[in-house]
Tab-separated table of C-alpha atoms in Angstrom:
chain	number	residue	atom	x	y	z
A	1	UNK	CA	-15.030	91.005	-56.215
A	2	UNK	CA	-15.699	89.636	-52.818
A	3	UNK	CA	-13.155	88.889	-49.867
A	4	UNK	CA	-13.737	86.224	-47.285
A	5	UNK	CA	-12.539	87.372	-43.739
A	6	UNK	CA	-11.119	84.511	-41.765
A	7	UNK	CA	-9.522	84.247	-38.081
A	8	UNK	CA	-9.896	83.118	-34.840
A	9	UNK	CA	-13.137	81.917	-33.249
A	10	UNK	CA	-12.968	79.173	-31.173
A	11	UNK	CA	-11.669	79.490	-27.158
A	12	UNK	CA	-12.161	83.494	-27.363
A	13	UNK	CA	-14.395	85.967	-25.830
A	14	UNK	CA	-17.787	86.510	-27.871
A	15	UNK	CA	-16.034	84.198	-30.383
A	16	UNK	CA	-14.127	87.234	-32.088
A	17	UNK	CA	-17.348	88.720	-33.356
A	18	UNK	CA	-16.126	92.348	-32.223
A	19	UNK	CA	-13.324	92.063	-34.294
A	20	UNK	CA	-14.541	90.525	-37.524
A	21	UNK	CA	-17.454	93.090	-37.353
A	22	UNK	CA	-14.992	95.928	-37.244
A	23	UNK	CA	-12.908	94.799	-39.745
A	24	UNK	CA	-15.845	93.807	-41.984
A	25	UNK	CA	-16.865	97.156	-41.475
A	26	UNK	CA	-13.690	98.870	-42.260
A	27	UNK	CA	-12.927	97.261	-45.802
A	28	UNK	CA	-16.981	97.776	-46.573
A	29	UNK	CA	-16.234	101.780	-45.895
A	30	UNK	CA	-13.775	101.267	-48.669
A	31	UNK	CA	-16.200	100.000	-50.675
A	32	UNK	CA	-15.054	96.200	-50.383
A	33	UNK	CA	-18.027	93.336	-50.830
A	34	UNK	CA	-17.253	91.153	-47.672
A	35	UNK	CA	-18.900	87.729	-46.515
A	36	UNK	CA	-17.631	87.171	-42.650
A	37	UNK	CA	-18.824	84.530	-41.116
A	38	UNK	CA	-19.251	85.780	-37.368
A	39	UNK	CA	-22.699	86.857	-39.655
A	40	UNK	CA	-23.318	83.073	-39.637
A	41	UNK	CA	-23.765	83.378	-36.066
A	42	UNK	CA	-23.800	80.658	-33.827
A	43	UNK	CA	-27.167	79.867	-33.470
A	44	UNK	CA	-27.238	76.666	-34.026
A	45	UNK	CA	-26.880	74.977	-30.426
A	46	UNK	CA	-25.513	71.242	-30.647
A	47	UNK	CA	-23.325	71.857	-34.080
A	48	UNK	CA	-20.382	71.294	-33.480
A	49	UNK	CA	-16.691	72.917	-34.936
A	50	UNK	CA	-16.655	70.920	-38.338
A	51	UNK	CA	-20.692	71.920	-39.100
A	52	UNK	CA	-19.715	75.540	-38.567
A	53	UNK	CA	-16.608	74.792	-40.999
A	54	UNK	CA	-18.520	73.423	-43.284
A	55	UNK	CA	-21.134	76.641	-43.089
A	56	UNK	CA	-17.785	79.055	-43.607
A	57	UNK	CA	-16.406	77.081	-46.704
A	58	UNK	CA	-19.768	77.450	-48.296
A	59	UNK	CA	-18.692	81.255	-48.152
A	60	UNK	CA	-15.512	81.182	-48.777
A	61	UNK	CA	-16.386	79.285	-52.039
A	62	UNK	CA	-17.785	82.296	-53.299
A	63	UNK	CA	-15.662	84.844	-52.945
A	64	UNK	CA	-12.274	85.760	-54.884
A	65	UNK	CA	-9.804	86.614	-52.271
A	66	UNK	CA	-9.634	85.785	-48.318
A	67	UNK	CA	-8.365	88.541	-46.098
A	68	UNK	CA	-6.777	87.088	-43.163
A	69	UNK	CA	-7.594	88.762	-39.291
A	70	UNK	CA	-4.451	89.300	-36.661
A	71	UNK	CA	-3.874	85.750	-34.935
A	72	UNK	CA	-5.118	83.472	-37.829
A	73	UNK	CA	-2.008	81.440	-37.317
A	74	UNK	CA	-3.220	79.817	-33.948
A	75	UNK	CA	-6.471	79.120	-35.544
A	76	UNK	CA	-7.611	75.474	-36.651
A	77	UNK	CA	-10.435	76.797	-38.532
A	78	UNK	CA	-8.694	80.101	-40.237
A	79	UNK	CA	-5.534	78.088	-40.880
A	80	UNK	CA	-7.622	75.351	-42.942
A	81	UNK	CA	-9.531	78.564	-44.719
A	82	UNK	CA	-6.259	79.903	-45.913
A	83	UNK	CA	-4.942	76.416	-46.766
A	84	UNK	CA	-8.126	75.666	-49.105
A	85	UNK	CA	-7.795	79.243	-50.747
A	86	UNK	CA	-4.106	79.180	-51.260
A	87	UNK	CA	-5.084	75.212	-53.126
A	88	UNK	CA	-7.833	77.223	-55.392
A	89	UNK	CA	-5.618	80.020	-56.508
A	90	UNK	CA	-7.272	82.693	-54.310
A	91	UNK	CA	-5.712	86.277	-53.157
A	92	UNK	CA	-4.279	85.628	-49.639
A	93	UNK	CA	-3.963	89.245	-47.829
A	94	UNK	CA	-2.837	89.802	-44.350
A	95	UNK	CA	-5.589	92.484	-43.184
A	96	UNK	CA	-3.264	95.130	-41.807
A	97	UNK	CA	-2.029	95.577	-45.476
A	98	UNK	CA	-6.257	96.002	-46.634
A	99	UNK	CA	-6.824	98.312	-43.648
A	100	UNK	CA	-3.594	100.711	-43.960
């Protein structure tokens, strides 16, 4: 079983990455398969929001559940993410309830 990490990127500092990588690593520790896409990068100068979105559904398609990071709600990208998982059936899960 994998779980898709989803949150806030856009407008904040180093794009969130600190916090998707420690999450990421926190559910791998419990021995969770995780695709995140702050891995993705963004190198890809010139792309612009709805290439990158179309780069995270790609993994989000292939995972089971989608674990959702502290602020998703104020999030274009994350709120879309949880809308297209909640429309295939996937596990939504607020991360403080994987992490505790």
């Amino acid at each position: 079983m994998s779980v898709y990490l989803a949150g806030p990127m856009t407008g904040l500092p180093e794009h969130n990455f600190p916090a998707f990588a420690a999450a990421a690593a926190a559910l791998r520790a419990k021995g969770i398969d995780v695709l995140s896409p702050h891995e993705l990068g963004c190198d890809n100068p010139g792309e612009d929001w709805a290439w990158y979105m179309r780069e995270d559904m790609k993994l989000l398609l292939q995972c089971d559940e989608i674990v959702m990071l502290p602020g998703w709600r104020d999030s274009r990208g994350a709120t879309l993410e949880h809308h297209v998982a909640v429309a295939l059936g996937m596990r939504v899960t607020e991360y403080e309830a994987v992490a505790a």
